Amino acid sequence: MSIERRLRERIGAAHAAGRWRAPRTLEGAQSPEQVIDGRRVVAFCSNDYLGLAADPRVAAAARTALERYGVGAGAAHLVNGHTRAHAELEEDLAEFTGRERALLFSTGYMANLGVLQTLLGRHDTVLEDRLNHASLLDASRLAGCRTRRYRHGDAEHAAALLEATAVQHSRLIVTDGVFSMDGDPAPLPALAALAQRHGAWLMVDDAHGLGVLGDLGGGSCEHFRLSPSEVPVLMGTLGKAFGTAGAFVAGSRTLIEALTQFSRTYIYTTAMPAAIAAATRESLAIARRESWRRDHLRSLIGRLRQGLMQLGLADTGGISPIQPVILGTSGLATAVADALLEQGLLVPAIRPPTVPEGSARLRITLSAVHTEAQVDRLLDAIDRLLPQDRRAHPAAC
Ligand SMILES: *Cc1c(COP(=O)(O)O)cnc(C)c1O
C-alpha cells in the first residue's frame, strides 16, 4: 500500500474514533486568562504550575542574555555551544537537587532517551510503571534492553518482576515522580527500598514534582525525604514549574560523566539557547525563594479537590496540581470539555490512547497564578454540566 493511502486511512480512522486532535493557537503569553483560537478563556491545562512562564523577571534575564550571547547556541555542548550561562545553570541545578552534578538536555524527552540508552544494554532490564510517560517507554525501546512493566503504583508487583531478573545484569527501576495524567505520586519509598535491597538503581522523572512538591520545591524526593543515594538518577524538566524549556539529569559525578561521554541525545544535538539557560537560573531562584507560590497552589488544589468531592466525584488522591475527572467514554469527555469551552473554560479532554481505554477524562491543572474565584467558577460549571449518573453519590445539598 502506498504511504499516502496508508496515512489517509489512519487519519480517517482517528477521525471516526473521536481521536482527532489539532493544536489551538494561543495569542500572547501563557497565563490563566488567555485568548486561544480567538476566544477569551480561563485555561486549566498548562504545566506552568508556578506561573513563571510569563514572569517579567524571567523574560528580562532572557533579554539580557540575548544581548550577550545572541540567539542560537551554534553547536553541541561538546563542540563549542556550552556557554557560561549553561555551566552556571548546571551548578545551580546540582546545588538545588543536592546532587554532585547536573547535565542539561534540550528536552525532557531527550533526557530520558539518553539516560536509558547510556545505562542499559541488551541484557539489562528496566522496570517501568505501566503509566510512565511516553518518553520513558520509548527510551527503553531505544536502549534495546529488556523491559518489564509493573502495575501502576504497585511496588510489590515491581518486586516480583525484579526478583525474576538475573543479578549479573544491571537493573533500573524507572518511574514518574508524579504521574502526568493522574496526578498521583509514585510509591517512591517502597521503590527506593526495593532497589537498594536488590542492588538496582532507581530513576525518578520528576517533571511534575520539581518546584511544586516539598516546602522548598525540591519535588518528590523532598516530599518523601529521599536521599540522593536512594534516588541515584533524578530527571527534571524546565518547561513545567520552572516556566522555560529543556531538562536536566542530576546525580553522581560518575553518572554525569557517563552521560556526557555516551548519551547520544546529549552529544548529537545543538545546545539549548544560552538565553534559556540564563532565564532558567532566574526562574529557579524565584521558584526557590517565593514559597507563597507553592502555598497558594496547595490551597487551590485543596479547594478544587474538596469541591469535586462535594459534586460526588471520586477523589483521585492527587496532591499535585494535576486533578483528573474520570468520565469514561471519549464521547462524554469531549462533550463536557466542549461545553466548558462554550462557557469560556479551557479544560482538555484526555482520551485513549493517551490514557487507558474506558478512562477518558477531563484533566484539570492548576497554577499558582489562578485565583480562588476561577476555581469556584470551574466547579460551578462542572456541577451544571455533569450528568448525575457519573457521580459516586448524589450531590451534597
Ligand atoms: C513533559 C514530560 C516529559 C518531557 O519533557 P519535555 O521537556 O517537554 O520534552 C518527560 N516526562 C514527563 C513525566 C513529562 O511530564
CSV table of C-alpha atoms and ligand atoms in Angstrom, one decimal:
chain,number,residue,atom,x,y,z
A,1,MET,CA,0.0,0.0,0.0
A,2,SER,CA,1.3,3.5,-0.8
A,3,ILE,CA,2.4,5.6,2.1
A,4,GLU,CA,-0.1,8.3,1.1
A,5,ARG,CA,-3.0,5.9,1.1
A,6,ARG,CA,-1.9,4.3,4.4
A,7,LEU,CA,-1.7,7.8,6.1
A,8,ARG,CA,-5.2,8.8,4.8
A,9,GLU,CA,-6.6,5.6,6.2
A,10,ARG,CA,-5.1,6.1,9.6
A,11,ILE,CA,-6.2,9.7,9.7
A,12,GLY,CA,-9.7,8.7,8.7
A,13,ALA,CA,-9.8,6.1,11.4
A,14,ALA,CA,-8.6,8.6,14.1
A,15,HIS,CA,-11.5,10.9,13.0
A,16,ALA,CA,-14.0,8.1,13.1
A,17,ALA,CA,-12.9,7.0,16.6
A,18,GLY,CA,-13.2,10.5,18.0
A,19,ARG,CA,-9.5,10.7,18.5
A,20,TRP,CA,-8.7,13.5,16.1
A,21,ARG,CA,-6.5,16.2,17.6
A,22,ALA,CA,-5.3,19.6,16.5
A,23,PRO,CA,-3.4,22.4,18.2
A,24,ARG,CA,-5.2,25.5,19.3
A,25,THR,CA,-3.5,28.8,18.6
A,26,LEU,CA,-2.7,31.0,21.7
A,27,GLU,CA,-2.3,34.7,21.3
A,28,GLY,CA,0.2,36.0,23.8
A,29,ALA,CA,1.7,34.7,26.9
A,30,GLN,CA,0.9,31.6,28.9
A,31,SER,CA,-1.4,32.8,31.7
A,32,PRO,CA,-4.8,31.7,33.2
A,33,GLU,CA,-6.7,34.3,31.3
A,34,GLN,CA,-5.8,34.0,27.6
A,35,VAL,CA,-7.1,34.3,24.1
A,36,ILE,CA,-7.0,31.0,22.2
A,37,ASP,CA,-8.4,30.4,18.8
A,38,GLY,CA,-9.8,33.9,19.1
A,39,ARG,CA,-11.8,33.1,22.2
A,40,ARG,CA,-11.2,34.6,25.7
A,41,VAL,CA,-10.9,31.8,28.2
A,42,VAL,CA,-9.7,30.8,31.7
A,43,ALA,CA,-7.3,28.0,31.0
A,44,PHE,CA,-6.9,25.0,33.3
A,45,CYS,CA,-4.4,23.0,31.3
A,46,SER,CA,-0.9,24.4,31.3
A,47,ASN,CA,2.1,22.9,33.2
A,48,ASP,CA,3.1,26.4,34.2
A,49,TYR,CA,2.5,25.4,37.8
A,50,LEU,CA,4.2,28.3,39.5
A,51,GLY,CA,3.2,30.9,37.0
A,52,LEU,CA,6.7,31.7,35.9
A,53,ALA,CA,6.4,31.2,32.1
A,54,ALA,CA,5.5,34.8,31.6
A,55,ASP,CA,7.2,36.3,34.7
A,56,PRO,CA,8.7,39.6,33.6
A,57,ARG,CA,11.9,39.0,35.7
A,58,VAL,CA,12.5,35.7,33.8
A,59,ALA,CA,11.9,37.4,30.5
A,60,ALA,CA,14.3,40.2,31.5
A,61,ALA,CA,17.0,37.6,32.3
A,62,ALA,CA,16.5,36.1,28.8
A,63,ARG,CA,16.7,39.5,27.2
A,64,THR,CA,19.9,40.4,29.0
A,65,ALA,CA,21.4,37.1,27.9
A,66,LEU,CA,20.2,37.5,24.3
A,67,GLU,CA,22.3,40.7,24.2
A,68,ARG,CA,25.3,38.9,25.4
A,69,TYR,CA,25.0,35.5,23.7
A,70,GLY,CA,22.8,36.1,20.7
A,71,VAL,CA,20.0,33.6,19.9
A,72,GLY,CA,21.4,30.2,18.8
A,73,ALA,CA,24.0,28.2,20.7
A,74,GLY,CA,25.5,27.4,17.4
A,75,ALA,CA,26.9,24.0,18.3
A,76,ALA,CA,26.5,21.0,20.6
A,77,HIS,CA,27.7,21.2,24.2
A,78,LEU,CA,30.9,19.2,23.4
A,79,VAL,CA,31.8,21.3,20.4
A,80,ASN,CA,31.5,25.0,21.4
A,81,GLY,CA,27.9,25.5,22.3
A,82,HIS,CA,28.3,25.3,26.0
A,83,THR,CA,28.3,28.8,27.4
A,84,ARG,CA,29.0,30.3,30.9
A,85,ALA,CA,25.2,30.5,31.2
A,86,HIS,CA,24.8,26.7,30.7
A,87,ALA,CA,27.7,26.0,33.1
A,88,GLU,CA,26.2,28.2,35.8
A,89,LEU,CA,22.7,26.7,35.4
A,90,GLU,CA,24.1,23.2,35.8
A,91,GLU,CA,25.8,24.2,39.0
A,92,ASP,CA,22.6,25.8,40.3
A,93,LEU,CA,20.6,22.6,39.5
A,94,ALA,CA,23.2,20.3,41.2
A,95,GLU,CA,23.0,22.5,44.3
A,96,PHE,CA,19.2,22.7,44.2
A,97,THR,CA,18.8,19.0,44.0
A,98,GLY,CA,21.6,18.2,46.4
A,99,ARG,CA,23.5,16.1,43.8
A,100,GLU,CA,27.1,16.2,42.9
A,101,ARG,CA,26.4,17.3,39.3
A,102,ALA,CA,23.7,18.1,36.8
A,103,LEU,CA,23.7,17.9,33.0
A,104,LEU,CA,21.4,19.9,30.6
A,105,PHE,CA,19.4,18.3,27.8
A,106,SER,CA,17.4,20.2,25.2
A,107,THR,CA,14.1,18.5,26.2
A,108,GLY,CA,12.9,16.0,28.8
A,109,TYR,CA,12.1,13.6,26.1
A,110,MET,CA,15.7,13.6,25.0
A,111,ALA,CA,17.0,13.3,28.6
A,112,ASN,CA,15.0,10.2,29.1
A,113,LEU,CA,16.1,8.6,25.9
A,114,GLY,CA,19.7,9.5,26.7
A,115,VAL,CA,19.7,8.1,30.2
A,116,LEU,CA,18.3,4.7,29.4
A,117,GLN,CA,20.4,4.3,26.3
A,118,THR,CA,23.6,5.1,28.4
A,119,LEU,CA,22.7,3.0,31.5
A,120,LEU,CA,21.3,-0.2,29.9
A,121,GLY,CA,22.5,-2.7,27.3
A,122,ARG,CA,20.8,-5.6,25.6
A,123,HIS,CA,21.0,-7.9,28.6
A,124,ASP,CA,20.0,-5.4,31.2
A,125,THR,CA,16.5,-4.8,32.5
A,126,VAL,CA,14.4,-1.8,33.1
A,127,LEU,CA,11.3,-1.9,35.3
A,128,GLU,CA,8.7,0.6,34.3
A,129,ASP,CA,5.4,1.7,35.9
A,130,ARG,CA,2.6,1.0,33.3
A,131,LEU,CA,1.6,4.6,33.3
A,132,ASN,CA,5.1,6.1,32.9
A,133,HIS,CA,5.4,9.0,30.5
A,134,ALA,CA,5.7,8.0,26.8
A,135,SER,CA,9.3,9.2,26.6
A,136,LEU,CA,10.3,6.6,29.3
A,137,LEU,CA,8.6,3.8,27.4
A,138,ASP,CA,10.3,4.9,24.1
A,139,ALA,CA,13.6,5.2,26.0
A,140,SER,CA,13.6,1.5,26.8
A,141,ARG,CA,12.8,0.6,23.2
A,142,LEU,CA,15.8,2.8,22.0
A,143,ALA,CA,18.1,1.3,24.7
A,144,GLY,CA,17.2,-2.2,23.3
A,145,CYS,CA,17.2,-3.5,26.9
A,146,ARG,CA,14.7,-5.9,28.4
A,147,THR,CA,11.5,-4.1,29.6
A,148,ARG,CA,9.2,-5.2,32.3
A,149,ARG,CA,6.1,-3.1,33.1
A,150,TYR,CA,4.6,-3.3,36.6
A,151,ARG,CA,1.1,-2.4,37.6
A,152,HIS,CA,0.6,1.2,38.2
A,153,GLY,CA,1.9,2.3,41.6
A,154,ASP,CA,2.4,-1.3,42.6
A,155,ALA,CA,5.8,-1.8,44.3
A,156,GLU,CA,5.0,-5.4,45.2
A,157,HIS,CA,4.5,-6.3,41.5
A,158,ALA,CA,7.8,-4.4,40.7
A,159,ALA,CA,9.5,-6.6,43.4
A,160,ALA,CA,8.1,-9.8,41.9
A,161,LEU,CA,9.4,-8.8,38.4
A,162,LEU,CA,12.7,-7.7,39.8
A,163,GLU,CA,13.3,-10.9,41.6
A,164,ALA,CA,12.9,-12.8,38.4
A,165,THR,CA,15.7,-10.9,36.7
A,166,ALA,CA,19.3,-12.1,36.6
A,167,VAL,CA,21.6,-10.4,39.2
A,168,GLN,CA,24.6,-10.4,36.9
A,169,HIS,CA,23.0,-7.8,34.7
A,170,SER,CA,22.1,-4.1,35.5
A,171,ARG,CA,18.6,-3.4,36.7
A,172,LEU,CA,17.0,0.0,36.7
A,173,ILE,CA,13.6,0.9,38.2
A,174,VAL,CA,12.2,4.0,36.5
A,175,THR,CA,9.1,5.9,37.4
A,176,ASP,CA,7.4,9.3,37.0
A,177,GLY,CA,7.5,11.1,40.4
A,178,VAL,CA,4.0,12.4,39.8
A,179,PHE,CA,2.0,10.8,37.0
A,180,SER,CA,1.2,13.2,34.3
A,181,MET,CA,-2.3,12.0,33.5
A,182,ASP,CA,-3.5,11.0,37.0
A,183,GLY,CA,-1.5,13.5,39.2
A,184,ASP,CA,-0.8,10.8,41.9
A,185,PRO,CA,2.6,10.3,43.4
A,186,ALA,CA,4.7,7.2,42.8
A,187,PRO,CA,5.3,4.9,45.9
A,188,LEU,CA,8.9,6.2,46.0
A,189,PRO,CA,9.9,5.0,49.5
A,190,ALA,CA,8.9,1.4,48.6
A,191,LEU,CA,10.6,1.5,45.2
A,192,ALA,CA,13.8,3.0,46.7
A,193,ALA,CA,13.9,0.3,49.4
A,194,LEU,CA,13.3,-2.4,46.7
A,195,ALA,CA,16.1,-1.0,44.5
A,196,GLN,CA,18.5,-0.9,47.5
A,197,ARG,CA,17.6,-4.5,48.5
A,198,HIS,CA,18.5,-5.8,45.1
A,199,GLY,CA,21.4,-3.6,44.2
A,200,ALA,CA,19.4,-1.9,41.4
A,201,TRP,CA,19.2,1.8,40.7
A,202,LEU,CA,16.1,4.0,40.9
A,203,MET,CA,15.4,6.7,38.4
A,204,VAL,CA,12.7,9.3,39.0
A,205,ASP,CA,11.4,11.5,36.2
A,206,ASP,CA,10.1,14.4,38.4
A,207,ALA,CA,8.7,16.6,35.6
A,208,HIS,CA,5.6,17.3,37.6
A,209,GLY,CA,7.0,17.3,41.1
A,210,LEU,CA,10.0,19.6,41.0
A,211,GLY,CA,9.3,23.2,42.0
A,212,VAL,CA,5.9,22.1,43.3
A,213,LEU,CA,6.2,19.4,46.0
A,214,GLY,CA,8.2,19.9,49.1
A,215,ASP,CA,8.4,23.1,51.2
A,216,LEU,CA,11.5,24.1,49.2
A,217,GLY,CA,10.2,22.9,45.8
A,218,GLY,CA,12.6,20.0,45.9
A,219,GLY,CA,9.9,17.8,44.4
A,220,SER,CA,9.1,14.2,45.0
A,221,CYS,CA,12.4,13.4,46.7
A,222,GLU,CA,11.9,16.2,49.2
A,223,HIS,CA,8.3,15.2,49.7
A,224,PHE,CA,9.3,11.7,50.7
A,225,ARG,CA,12.6,12.8,52.3
A,226,LEU,CA,14.7,10.5,50.0
A,227,SER,CA,18.4,11.0,49.8
A,228,PRO,CA,20.5,11.2,46.6
A,229,SER,CA,21.8,7.7,47.2
A,230,GLU,CA,18.2,6.4,47.3
A,231,VAL,CA,17.4,8.1,44.0
A,232,PRO,CA,20.7,7.9,42.1
A,233,VAL,CA,19.1,9.3,38.8
A,234,LEU,CA,16.9,12.3,39.1
A,235,MET,CA,15.5,13.8,35.9
A,236,GLY,CA,13.7,17.1,35.8
A,237,THR,CA,12.2,19.3,33.1
A,238,LEU,CA,12.5,23.1,32.9
A,239,GLY,CA,9.4,23.7,30.8
A,240,LYS,CA,6.9,23.0,33.5
A,241,ALA,CA,7.2,24.6,37.0
A,242,PHE,CA,10.3,26.5,36.0
A,243,GLY,CA,8.5,28.0,33.1
A,244,THR,CA,11.2,27.9,30.5
A,245,ALA,CA,12.3,24.9,28.3
A,246,GLY,CA,14.7,22.0,28.4
A,247,ALA,CA,15.6,19.4,31.0
A,248,PHE,CA,18.4,18.1,33.2
A,249,VAL,CA,19.6,14.9,34.8
A,250,ALA,CA,21.2,15.2,38.3
A,251,GLY,CA,23.3,12.6,40.1
A,252,SER,CA,26.8,11.4,40.9
A,253,ARG,CA,29.9,12.6,39.1
A,254,THR,CA,30.1,9.1,37.5
A,255,LEU,CA,26.6,9.3,36.2
A,256,ILE,CA,27.0,12.7,34.7
A,257,GLU,CA,30.4,11.9,33.2
A,258,ALA,CA,29.0,8.8,31.6
A,259,LEU,CA,26.0,10.7,30.2
A,260,THR,CA,28.4,13.4,28.8
A,261,GLN,CA,30.5,10.7,27.1
A,262,PHE,CA,27.9,8.3,25.9
A,263,SER,CA,24.4,9.8,25.7
A,264,ARG,CA,23.6,10.2,22.1
A,265,THR,CA,20.8,12.7,22.8
A,266,TYR,CA,23.3,14.9,24.6
A,267,ILE,CA,26.2,14.6,22.1
A,268,TYR,CA,24.4,14.8,18.8
A,269,THR,CA,22.3,17.9,19.2
A,270,THR,CA,22.6,21.6,19.5
A,271,ALA,CA,22.8,23.0,23.0
A,272,MET,CA,19.7,24.9,24.2
A,273,PRO,CA,20.0,28.7,23.6
A,274,ALA,CA,22.1,30.3,26.3
A,275,ALA,CA,19.3,32.8,26.9
A,276,ILE,CA,17.0,29.9,28.0
A,277,ALA,CA,19.7,28.8,30.4
A,278,ALA,CA,20.1,32.3,31.9
A,279,ALA,CA,16.3,32.7,32.1
A,280,THR,CA,16.1,29.4,33.9
A,281,ARG,CA,18.6,30.5,36.5
A,282,GLU,CA,16.3,33.4,37.3
A,283,SER,CA,13.1,31.3,37.4
A,284,LEU,CA,14.8,28.6,39.6
A,285,ALA,CA,15.9,31.3,42.0
A,286,ILE,CA,12.3,32.7,42.1
A,287,ALA,CA,10.8,29.3,42.5
A,288,ARG,CA,13.0,28.6,45.5
A,289,ARG,CA,12.5,32.0,47.2
A,290,GLU,CA,8.8,32.7,46.6
A,291,SER,CA,7.3,29.9,48.6
A,292,TRP,CA,4.0,31.7,48.6
A,293,ARG,CA,3.5,30.3,45.1
A,294,ARG,CA,3.6,26.7,46.5
A,295,ASP,CA,1.4,27.7,49.4
A,296,HIS,CA,-1.3,29.3,47.2
A,297,LEU,CA,-1.1,26.4,44.7
A,298,ARG,CA,-1.6,24.0,47.6
A,299,SER,CA,-4.6,25.9,48.9
A,300,LEU,CA,-6.2,25.9,45.4
A,301,ILE,CA,-5.6,22.2,45.0
A,302,GLY,CA,-7.4,21.6,48.3
A,303,ARG,CA,-10.3,23.8,47.3
A,304,LEU,CA,-10.7,22.0,43.9
A,305,ARG,CA,-10.5,18.5,45.5
A,306,GLN,CA,-13.0,19.5,48.1
A,307,GLY,CA,-15.3,20.9,45.5
A,308,LEU,CA,-15.1,17.9,43.2
A,309,MET,CA,-15.8,15.6,46.2
A,310,GLN,CA,-18.9,17.7,47.1
A,311,LEU,CA,-20.1,17.1,43.5
A,312,GLY,CA,-19.9,13.4,44.1
A,313,LEU,CA,-16.8,12.9,42.0
A,314,ALA,CA,-14.2,10.3,43.1
A,315,ASP,CA,-11.1,11.8,44.7
A,316,THR,CA,-8.1,10.5,42.9
A,317,GLY,CA,-5.8,11.3,45.9
A,318,GLY,CA,-3.6,13.5,43.9
A,319,ILE,CA,-1.6,16.0,46.0
A,320,SER,CA,-0.3,17.6,42.8
A,321,PRO,CA,-1.7,20.4,40.6
A,322,ILE,CA,-2.9,17.7,38.1
A,323,GLN,CA,-6.5,16.7,39.0
A,324,PRO,CA,-8.3,14.3,36.6
A,325,VAL,CA,-12.1,14.0,36.5
A,326,ILE,CA,-12.5,10.5,35.0
A,327,LEU,CA,-15.7,10.3,32.8
A,328,GLY,CA,-15.2,7.0,31.0
A,329,THR,CA,-16.0,7.3,27.3
A,330,SER,CA,-14.2,9.6,24.8
A,331,GLY,CA,-17.6,10.9,23.7
A,332,LEU,CA,-18.6,12.1,27.2
A,333,ALA,CA,-15.2,13.6,28.0
A,334,THR,CA,-15.2,15.5,24.7
A,335,ALA,CA,-18.8,16.7,25.2
A,336,VAL,CA,-18.1,18.1,28.7
A,337,ALA,CA,-14.9,19.7,27.6
A,338,ASP,CA,-16.7,21.3,24.6
A,339,ALA,CA,-19.5,22.6,26.9
A,340,LEU,CA,-16.9,24.1,29.3
A,341,LEU,CA,-15.2,25.8,26.4
A,342,GLU,CA,-18.6,27.3,25.4
A,343,GLN,CA,-18.6,28.9,28.9
A,344,GLY,CA,-15.0,30.2,28.5
A,345,LEU,CA,-13.3,27.5,30.5
A,346,LEU,CA,-10.5,25.6,28.7
A,347,VAL,CA,-10.1,22.1,30.2
A,348,PRO,CA,-8.8,19.4,27.9
A,349,ALA,CA,-10.4,16.0,27.4
A,350,ILE,CA,-7.8,13.3,27.5
A,351,ARG,CA,-8.7,10.2,25.6
A,352,PRO,CA,-7.2,6.9,24.7
A,353,PRO,CA,-4.6,6.0,23.6
A,354,THR,CA,-3.1,8.7,25.9
A,355,VAL,CA,-4.9,7.1,28.8
A,356,PRO,CA,-6.3,3.5,29.2
A,357,GLU,CA,-9.5,2.6,27.4
A,358,GLY,CA,-12.6,3.5,29.4
A,359,SER,CA,-10.8,6.2,31.4
A,360,ALA,CA,-11.3,9.2,29.2
A,361,ARG,CA,-11.2,12.3,31.4
A,362,LEU,CA,-11.0,16.0,32.0
A,363,ARG,CA,-7.5,16.9,33.0
A,364,ILE,CA,-7.6,20.0,35.2
A,365,THR,CA,-4.2,21.6,36.1
A,366,LEU,CA,-3.8,24.5,38.4
A,367,SER,CA,-1.2,27.2,38.7
A,368,ALA,CA,-0.1,29.5,41.4
A,369,VAL,CA,-1.5,32.4,39.4
A,370,HIS,CA,-5.0,31.1,39.3
A,371,THR,CA,-7.5,32.7,41.8
A,372,GLU,CA,-10.0,31.1,44.1
A,373,ALA,CA,-12.8,32.7,42.1
A,374,GLN,CA,-11.5,31.0,38.9
A,375,VAL,CA,-11.5,27.6,40.7
A,376,ASP,CA,-15.1,28.2,42.0
A,377,ARG,CA,-16.2,29.2,38.5
A,378,LEU,CA,-14.9,25.9,37.1
A,379,LEU,CA,-16.6,23.9,39.9
A,380,ASP,CA,-19.9,25.6,39.3
A,381,ALA,CA,-19.7,24.9,35.6
A,382,ILE,CA,-18.8,21.2,36.1
A,383,ASP,CA,-21.7,20.9,38.5
A,384,ARG,CA,-24.2,22.3,35.9
A,385,LEU,CA,-22.8,20.1,33.1
A,386,LEU,CA,-22.1,16.7,34.6
A,387,PRO,CA,-24.7,14.0,34.3
A,388,GLN,CA,-25.9,12.8,37.7
A,389,ASP,CA,-25.2,9.1,36.8
A,390,ARG,CA,-21.5,10.0,36.5
A,391,ARG,CA,-21.3,10.8,40.2
A,392,ALA,CA,-20.4,8.4,43.0
A,393,HIS,CA,-23.3,9.7,45.2
A,394,PRO,CA,-25.9,12.4,44.8
A,395,ALA,CA,-24.5,15.9,45.1
A,396,ALA,CA,-24.5,17.1,48.7
A,397,CYS,CA,-27.0,19.9,49.2
B,1,LIG,C1,6.7,16.7,30.0
B,1,LIG,C2,7.3,15.4,30.4
B,1,LIG,C3,8.4,14.9,29.8
B,1,LIG,C4,9.0,15.6,28.6
B,1,LIG,O1,9.7,16.8,28.8
B,1,LIG,P1,9.8,17.8,27.7
B,1,LIG,O2,10.9,18.8,28.2
B,1,LIG,O3,8.5,18.5,27.5
B,1,LIG,O4,10.3,17.1,26.4
B,1,LIG,C5,9.0,13.8,30.3
B,1,LIG,N1,8.5,13.2,31.4
B,1,LIG,C6,7.3,13.6,31.9
B,1,LIG,C7,6.8,12.8,33.1
B,1,LIG,C8,6.7,14.7,31.5
B,1,LIG,O5,5.6,15.1,32.0
